[in-house]
């Protein structure tokens, strides 16, 4: 692996189902983030983790949960999906340079019907 | 509230120069980032400004004025591959990035 990977690439999900989006990075970055991107809106932070073992809420955390058991992995779980969670989800990480620049995974396109 | 404003869409001609503006109102300031995002792809990092002035990186330059809450991204010698959305983001006092909605740049031959 080089950089950040996300899985699945895309998913169609029935409302009410549980879904986990996976994110893995191999850059040994301390911080990781989950964003959602909707047409006409800027990226919105869902949850973040500054280091393994800690997590925090972003701008739009409701309906989502995260865990950070180790440095590399940062899964995002939708406990009971709703149509308003239809979006493109990006995972990012930072901590490898002086500017703390965030680097993004390829994204997961999720449709909730 | 916190706010990042950038034009929704701009059109420019191949070979020309275009300037994309970004104004911001945030709680605190710890740097401003520009990202490029091609349709259907992830944002990729272009530039970072934390001090006033111009940062040049090849065909791309980024300018910051903290007193005016203003930045611009300057793209020279435009190429068709520069057709993309350009995202402005400011790191606030909580060290989180606040994102603009992005400027879609259309390059015409």
PDB file of N, CA, C and O in Angstrom, chain B residues 61-104:
ATOM      1  N   UNK B  61       0.624  29.774  -8.283  1.00  0.00           N
ATOM      2  CA  UNK B  61       1.057  30.647  -7.199  1.00  0.00           C
ATOM      3  C   UNK B  61      -0.126  30.878  -6.277  1.00  0.00           C
ATOM      4  O   UNK B  61      -1.277  30.896  -6.730  1.00  0.00           O
ATOM      5  N   UNK B  62       0.147  31.092  -4.999  1.00  0.00           N
ATOM      6  CA  UNK B  62      -0.921  31.404  -4.055  1.00  0.00           C
ATOM      7  C   UNK B  62      -0.495  32.591  -3.212  1.00  0.00           C
ATOM      8  O   UNK B  62       0.649  32.679  -2.771  1.00  0.00           O
ATOM      9  N   UNK B  63      -1.458  33.474  -2.995  1.00  0.00           N
ATOM     10  CA  UNK B  63      -1.216  34.720  -2.264  1.00  0.00           C
ATOM     11  C   UNK B  63      -2.102  34.769  -1.036  1.00  0.00           C
ATOM     12  O   UNK B  63      -3.241  34.279  -1.051  1.00  0.00           O
ATOM     13  N   UNK B  64      -1.591  35.375   0.028  1.00  0.00           N
ATOM     14  CA  UNK B  64      -2.360  35.514   1.267  1.00  0.00           C
ATOM     15  C   UNK B  64      -2.224  36.915   1.831  1.00  0.00           C
ATOM     16  O   UNK B  64      -1.112  37.458   1.894  1.00  0.00           O
ATOM     17  N   UNK B  65      -3.358  37.480   2.270  1.00  0.00           N
ATOM     18  CA  UNK B  65      -3.378  38.686   3.081  1.00  0.00           C
ATOM     19  C   UNK B  65      -4.231  38.382   4.310  1.00  0.00           C
ATOM     20  O   UNK B  65      -5.459  38.302   4.229  1.00  0.00           O
ATOM     21  N   UNK B  66      -3.587  38.205   5.433  1.00  0.00           N
ATOM     22  CA  UNK B  66      -4.319  37.852   6.656  1.00  0.00           C
ATOM     23  C   UNK B  66      -5.172  39.021   7.154  1.00  0.00           C
ATOM     24  O   UNK B  66      -6.278  38.826   7.655  1.00  0.00           O
ATOM     25  N   UNK B  67      -4.691  40.244   6.994  1.00  0.00           N
ATOM     26  CA  UNK B  67      -5.447  41.398   7.470  1.00  0.00           C
ATOM     27  C   UNK B  67      -6.757  41.565   6.703  1.00  0.00           C
ATOM     28  O   UNK B  67      -7.751  42.049   7.250  1.00  0.00           O
ATOM     29  N   UNK B  68      -6.766  41.147   5.447  1.00  0.00           N
ATOM     30  CA  UNK B  68      -7.974  41.267   4.614  1.00  0.00           C
ATOM     31  C   UNK B  68      -8.779  39.972   4.581  1.00  0.00           C
ATOM     32  O   UNK B  68      -9.855  39.942   3.985  1.00  0.00           O
ATOM     33  N   UNK B  69      -8.270  38.911   5.166  1.00  0.00           N
ATOM     34  CA  UNK B  69      -8.984  37.626   5.102  1.00  0.00           C
ATOM     35  C   UNK B  69      -9.157  37.166   3.671  1.00  0.00           C
ATOM     36  O   UNK B  69     -10.236  36.748   3.254  1.00  0.00           O
ATOM     37  N   UNK B  70      -8.048  37.211   2.918  1.00  0.00           N
ATOM     38  CA  UNK B  70      -8.143  37.041   1.467  1.00  0.00           C
ATOM     39  C   UNK B  70      -6.957  36.243   0.943  1.00  0.00           C
ATOM     40  O   UNK B  70      -5.813  36.406   1.385  1.00  0.00           O
ATOM     41  N   UNK B  71      -7.269  35.384  -0.007  1.00  0.00           N
ATOM     42  CA  UNK B  71      -6.237  34.634  -0.707  1.00  0.00           C
ATOM     43  C   UNK B  71      -6.636  34.494  -2.171  1.00  0.00           C
ATOM     44  O   UNK B  71      -7.821  34.606  -2.518  1.00  0.00           O
ATOM     45  N   UNK B  72      -5.672  34.284  -3.015  1.00  0.00           N
ATOM     46  CA  UNK B  72      -5.991  33.883  -4.386  1.00  0.00           C
ATOM     47  C   UNK B  72      -5.014  32.830  -4.862  1.00  0.00           C
ATOM     48  O   UNK B  72      -3.874  32.742  -4.398  1.00  0.00           O
ATOM     49  N   UNK B  73      -5.493  32.029  -5.802  1.00  0.00           N
ATOM     50  CA  UNK B  73      -4.686  31.031  -6.498  1.00  0.00           C
ATOM     51  C   UNK B  73      -4.553  31.499  -7.935  1.00  0.00           C
ATOM     52  O   UNK B  73      -5.558  31.770  -8.601  1.00  0.00           O
ATOM     53  N   UNK B  74      -3.327  31.614  -8.403  1.00  0.00           N
ATOM     54  CA  UNK B  74      -3.055  32.082  -9.756  1.00  0.00           C
ATOM     55  C   UNK B  74      -2.523  30.920 -10.578  1.00  0.00           C
ATOM     56  O   UNK B  74      -1.546  30.275 -10.181  1.00  0.00           O
ATOM     57  N   UNK B  75      -3.188  30.645 -11.678  1.00  0.00           N
ATOM     58  CA  UNK B  75      -2.758  29.569 -12.559  1.00  0.00           C
ATOM     59  C   UNK B  75      -2.316  30.184 -13.889  1.00  0.00           C
ATOM     60  O   UNK B  75      -3.092  30.877 -14.554  1.00  0.00           O
ATOM     61  N   UNK B  76      -1.080  29.930 -14.275  1.00  0.00           N
ATOM     62  CA  UNK B  76      -0.530  30.479 -15.517  1.00  0.00           C
ATOM     63  C   UNK B  76      -0.452  29.404 -16.583  1.00  0.00           C
ATOM     64  O   UNK B  76      -0.460  28.214 -16.284  1.00  0.00           O
ATOM     65  N   UNK B  77      -0.371  29.853 -17.843  1.00  0.00           N
ATOM     66  CA  UNK B  77      -0.194  28.935 -18.983  1.00  0.00           C
ATOM     67  C   UNK B  77      -1.163  27.759 -18.876  1.00  0.00           C
ATOM     68  O   UNK B  77      -0.772  26.591 -18.878  1.00  0.00           O
ATOM     69  N   UNK B  78      -2.424  28.107 -18.791  1.00  0.00           N
ATOM     70  CA  UNK B  78      -3.451  27.100 -18.540  1.00  0.00           C
ATOM     71  C   UNK B  78      -3.416  25.973 -19.568  1.00  0.00           C
ATOM     72  O   UNK B  78      -3.243  26.184 -20.765  1.00  0.00           O
ATOM     73  N   UNK B  79      -3.606  24.769 -19.043  1.00  0.00           N
ATOM     74  CA  UNK B  79      -3.680  23.579 -19.865  1.00  0.00           C
ATOM     75  C   UNK B  79      -5.046  22.936 -19.659  1.00  0.00           C
ATOM     76  O   UNK B  79      -5.698  23.137 -18.627  1.00  0.00           O
ATOM     77  N   UNK B  80      -5.470  22.141 -20.633  1.00  0.00           N
ATOM     78  CA  UNK B  80      -6.780  21.503 -20.537  1.00  0.00           C
ATOM     79  C   UNK B  80      -6.894  20.661 -19.267  1.00  0.00           C
ATOM     80  O   UNK B  80      -7.963  20.580 -18.649  1.00  0.00           O
ATOM     81  N   UNK B  81      -5.774  20.067 -18.836  1.00  0.00           N
ATOM     82  CA  UNK B  81      -5.800  19.217 -17.646  1.00  0.00           C
ATOM     83  C   UNK B  81      -6.039  20.012 -16.357  1.00  0.00           C
ATOM     84  O   UNK B  81      -6.279  19.419 -15.297  1.00  0.00           O
ATOM     85  N   UNK B  82      -5.971  21.350 -16.448  1.00  0.00           N
ATOM     86  CA  UNK B  82      -6.248  22.181 -15.281  1.00  0.00           C
ATOM     87  C   UNK B  82      -7.747  22.316 -15.021  1.00  0.00           C
ATOM     88  O   UNK B  82      -8.153  22.896 -14.001  1.00  0.00           O
ATOM     89  N   UNK B  83      -8.561  21.823 -15.930  1.00  0.00           N
ATOM     90  CA  UNK B  83     -10.012  21.816 -15.706  1.00  0.00           C
ATOM     91  C   UNK B  83     -10.301  20.939 -14.492  1.00  0.00           C
ATOM     92  O   UNK B  83     -10.061  19.726 -14.506  1.00  0.00           O
ATOM     93  N   UNK B  84     -10.815  21.569 -13.436  1.00  0.00           N
ATOM     94  CA  UNK B  84     -11.005  20.877 -12.159  1.00  0.00           C
ATOM     95  C   UNK B  84     -11.696  21.849 -11.216  1.00  0.00           C
ATOM     96  O   UNK B  84     -11.907  23.017 -11.560  1.00  0.00           O
ATOM     97  N   UNK B  85     -12.015  21.367 -10.029  1.00  0.00           N
ATOM     98  CA  UNK B  85     -12.464  22.267  -8.962  1.00  0.00           C
ATOM     99  C   UNK B  85     -11.284  22.591  -8.074  1.00  0.00           C
ATOM    100  O   UNK B  85     -10.410  21.743  -7.839  1.00  0.00           O
ATOM    101  N   UNK B  86     -11.263  23.838  -7.584  1.00  0.00           N
ATOM    102  CA  UNK B  86     -10.183  24.291  -6.722  1.00  0.00           C
ATOM    103  C   UNK B  86     -10.789  24.672  -5.377  1.00  0.00           C
ATOM    104  O   UNK B  86     -11.694  25.504  -5.301  1.00  0.00           O
ATOM    105  N   UNK B  87     -10.291  24.030  -4.338  1.00  0.00           N
ATOM    106  CA  UNK B  87     -10.860  24.160  -3.003  1.00  0.00           C
ATOM    107  C   UNK B  87      -9.944  24.987  -2.116  1.00  0.00           C
ATOM    108  O   UNK B  87      -8.738  24.715  -2.050  1.00  0.00           O
ATOM    109  N   UNK B  88     -10.523  25.955  -1.440  1.00  0.00           N
ATOM    110  CA  UNK B  88      -9.815  26.787  -0.470  1.00  0.00           C
ATOM    111  C   UNK B  88     -10.205  26.300   0.925  1.00  0.00           C
ATOM    112  O   UNK B  88     -11.390  26.035   1.186  1.00  0.00           O
ATOM    113  N   UNK B  89      -9.242  26.166   1.805  1.00  0.00           N
ATOM    114  CA  UNK B  89      -9.525  25.709   3.171  1.00  0.00           C
ATOM    115  C   UNK B  89      -8.657  26.473   4.158  1.00  0.00           C
ATOM    116  O   UNK B  89      -7.479  26.703   3.892  1.00  0.00           O
ATOM    117  N   UNK B  90      -9.239  26.838   5.289  1.00  0.00           N
ATOM    118  CA  UNK B  90      -8.529  27.566   6.341  1.00  0.00           C
ATOM    119  C   UNK B  90      -8.490  26.726   7.604  1.00  0.00           C
ATOM    120  O   UNK B  90      -9.510  26.144   8.004  1.00  0.00           O
ATOM    121  N   UNK B  91      -7.321  26.656   8.213  1.00  0.00           N
ATOM    122  CA  UNK B  91      -7.191  25.954   9.494  1.00  0.00           C
ATOM    123  C   UNK B  91      -7.520  26.949  10.597  1.00  0.00           C
ATOM    124  O   UNK B  91      -6.857  27.984  10.726  1.00  0.00           O
ATOM    125  N   UNK B  92      -8.527  26.603  11.429  1.00  0.00           N
ATOM    126  CA  UNK B  92      -9.003  27.566  12.422  1.00  0.00           C
ATOM    127  C   UNK B  92      -8.280  27.394  13.758  1.00  0.00           C
ATOM    128  O   UNK B  92      -7.290  26.661  13.866  1.00  0.00           O
ATOM    129  N   UNK B  93      -8.794  28.066  14.782  1.00  0.00           N
ATOM    130  CA  UNK B  93      -8.141  28.051  16.094  1.00  0.00           C
ATOM    131  C   UNK B  93      -8.188  26.669  16.746  1.00  0.00           C
ATOM    132  O   UNK B  93      -7.372  26.378  17.628  1.00  0.00           O
ATOM    133  N   UNK B  94      -9.149  25.824  16.336  1.00  0.00           N
ATOM    134  CA  UNK B  94      -9.218  24.449  16.839  1.00  0.00           C
ATOM    135  C   UNK B  94      -8.370  23.493  16.010  1.00  0.00           C
ATOM    136  O   UNK B  94      -8.412  22.280  16.218  1.00  0.00           O
ATOM    137  N   UNK B  95      -7.647  24.070  15.085  1.00  0.00           N
ATOM    138  CA  UNK B  95      -6.744  23.305  14.208  1.00  0.00           C
ATOM    139  C   UNK B  95      -7.513  22.386  13.268  1.00  0.00           C
ATOM    140  O   UNK B  95      -6.995  21.361  12.820  1.00  0.00           O
ATOM    141  N   UNK B  96      -8.775  22.756  12.965  1.00  0.00           N
ATOM    142  CA  UNK B  96      -9.564  22.016  11.999  1.00  0.00           C
ATOM    143  C   UNK B  96      -9.649  22.815  10.711  1.00  0.00           C
ATOM    144  O   UNK B  96      -9.628  24.058  10.726  1.00  0.00           O
ATOM    145  N   UNK B  97      -9.773  22.117   9.584  1.00  0.00           N
ATOM    146  CA  UNK B  97      -9.896  22.788   8.299  1.00  0.00           C
ATOM    147  C   UNK B  97     -11.351  23.136   8.037  1.00  0.00           C
ATOM    148  O   UNK B  97     -12.246  22.289   8.163  1.00  0.00           O
ATOM    149  N   UNK B  98     -11.586  24.392   7.676  1.00  0.00           N
ATOM    150  CA  UNK B  98     -12.882  24.868   7.218  1.00  0.00           C
ATOM    151  C   UNK B  98     -12.786  25.031   5.709  1.00  0.00           C
ATOM    152  O   UNK B  98     -11.888  25.724   5.223  1.00  0.00           O
ATOM    153  N   UNK B  99     -13.712  24.411   4.985  1.00  0.00           N
ATOM    154  CA  UNK B  99     -13.595  24.332   3.538  1.00  0.00           C
ATOM    155  C   UNK B  99     -14.589  25.226   2.814  1.00  0.00           C
ATOM    156  O   UNK B  99     -15.764  25.311   3.205  1.00  0.00           O
ATOM    157  N   UNK B 100     -14.126  25.847   1.731  1.00  0.00           N
ATOM    158  CA  UNK B 100     -15.037  26.488   0.809  1.00  0.00           C
ATOM    159  C   UNK B 100     -15.707  25.438  -0.065  1.00  0.00           C
ATOM    160  O   UNK B 100     -15.276  24.280  -0.106  1.00  0.00           O
ATOM    161  N   UNK B 101     -16.761  25.838  -0.772  1.00  0.00           N
ATOM    162  CA  UNK B 101     -17.510  24.906  -1.623  1.00  0.00           C
ATOM    163  C   UNK B 101     -16.772  24.570  -2.910  1.00  0.00           C
ATOM    164  O   UNK B 101     -17.167  23.642  -3.620  1.00  0.00           O
ATOM    165  N   UNK B 102     -15.708  25.320  -3.203  1.00  0.00           N
ATOM    166  CA  UNK B 102     -14.914  25.018  -4.383  1.00  0.00           C
ATOM    167  C   UNK B 102     -15.295  25.865  -5.583  1.00  0.00           C
ATOM    168  O   UNK B 102     -16.442  26.321  -5.712  1.00  0.00           O
ATOM    169  N   UNK B 103     -14.330  26.104  -6.454  1.00  0.00           N
ATOM    170  CA  UNK B 103     -14.535  26.826  -7.708  1.00  0.00           C
ATOM    171  C   UNK B 103     -14.285  25.872  -8.863  1.00  0.00           C
ATOM    172  O   UNK B 103     -13.184  25.336  -8.989  1.00  0.00           O
ATOM    173  N   UNK B 104     -15.300  25.662  -9.669  1.00  0.00           N
ATOM    174  CA  UNK B 104     -15.140  24.813 -10.845  1.00  0.00           C
ATOM    175  C   UNK B 104     -14.533  25.628 -11.970  1.00  0.00           C
ATOM    176  O   UNK B 104     -15.115  26.633 -12.404  1.00  0.00           O
TER     177      UNK B 104
END
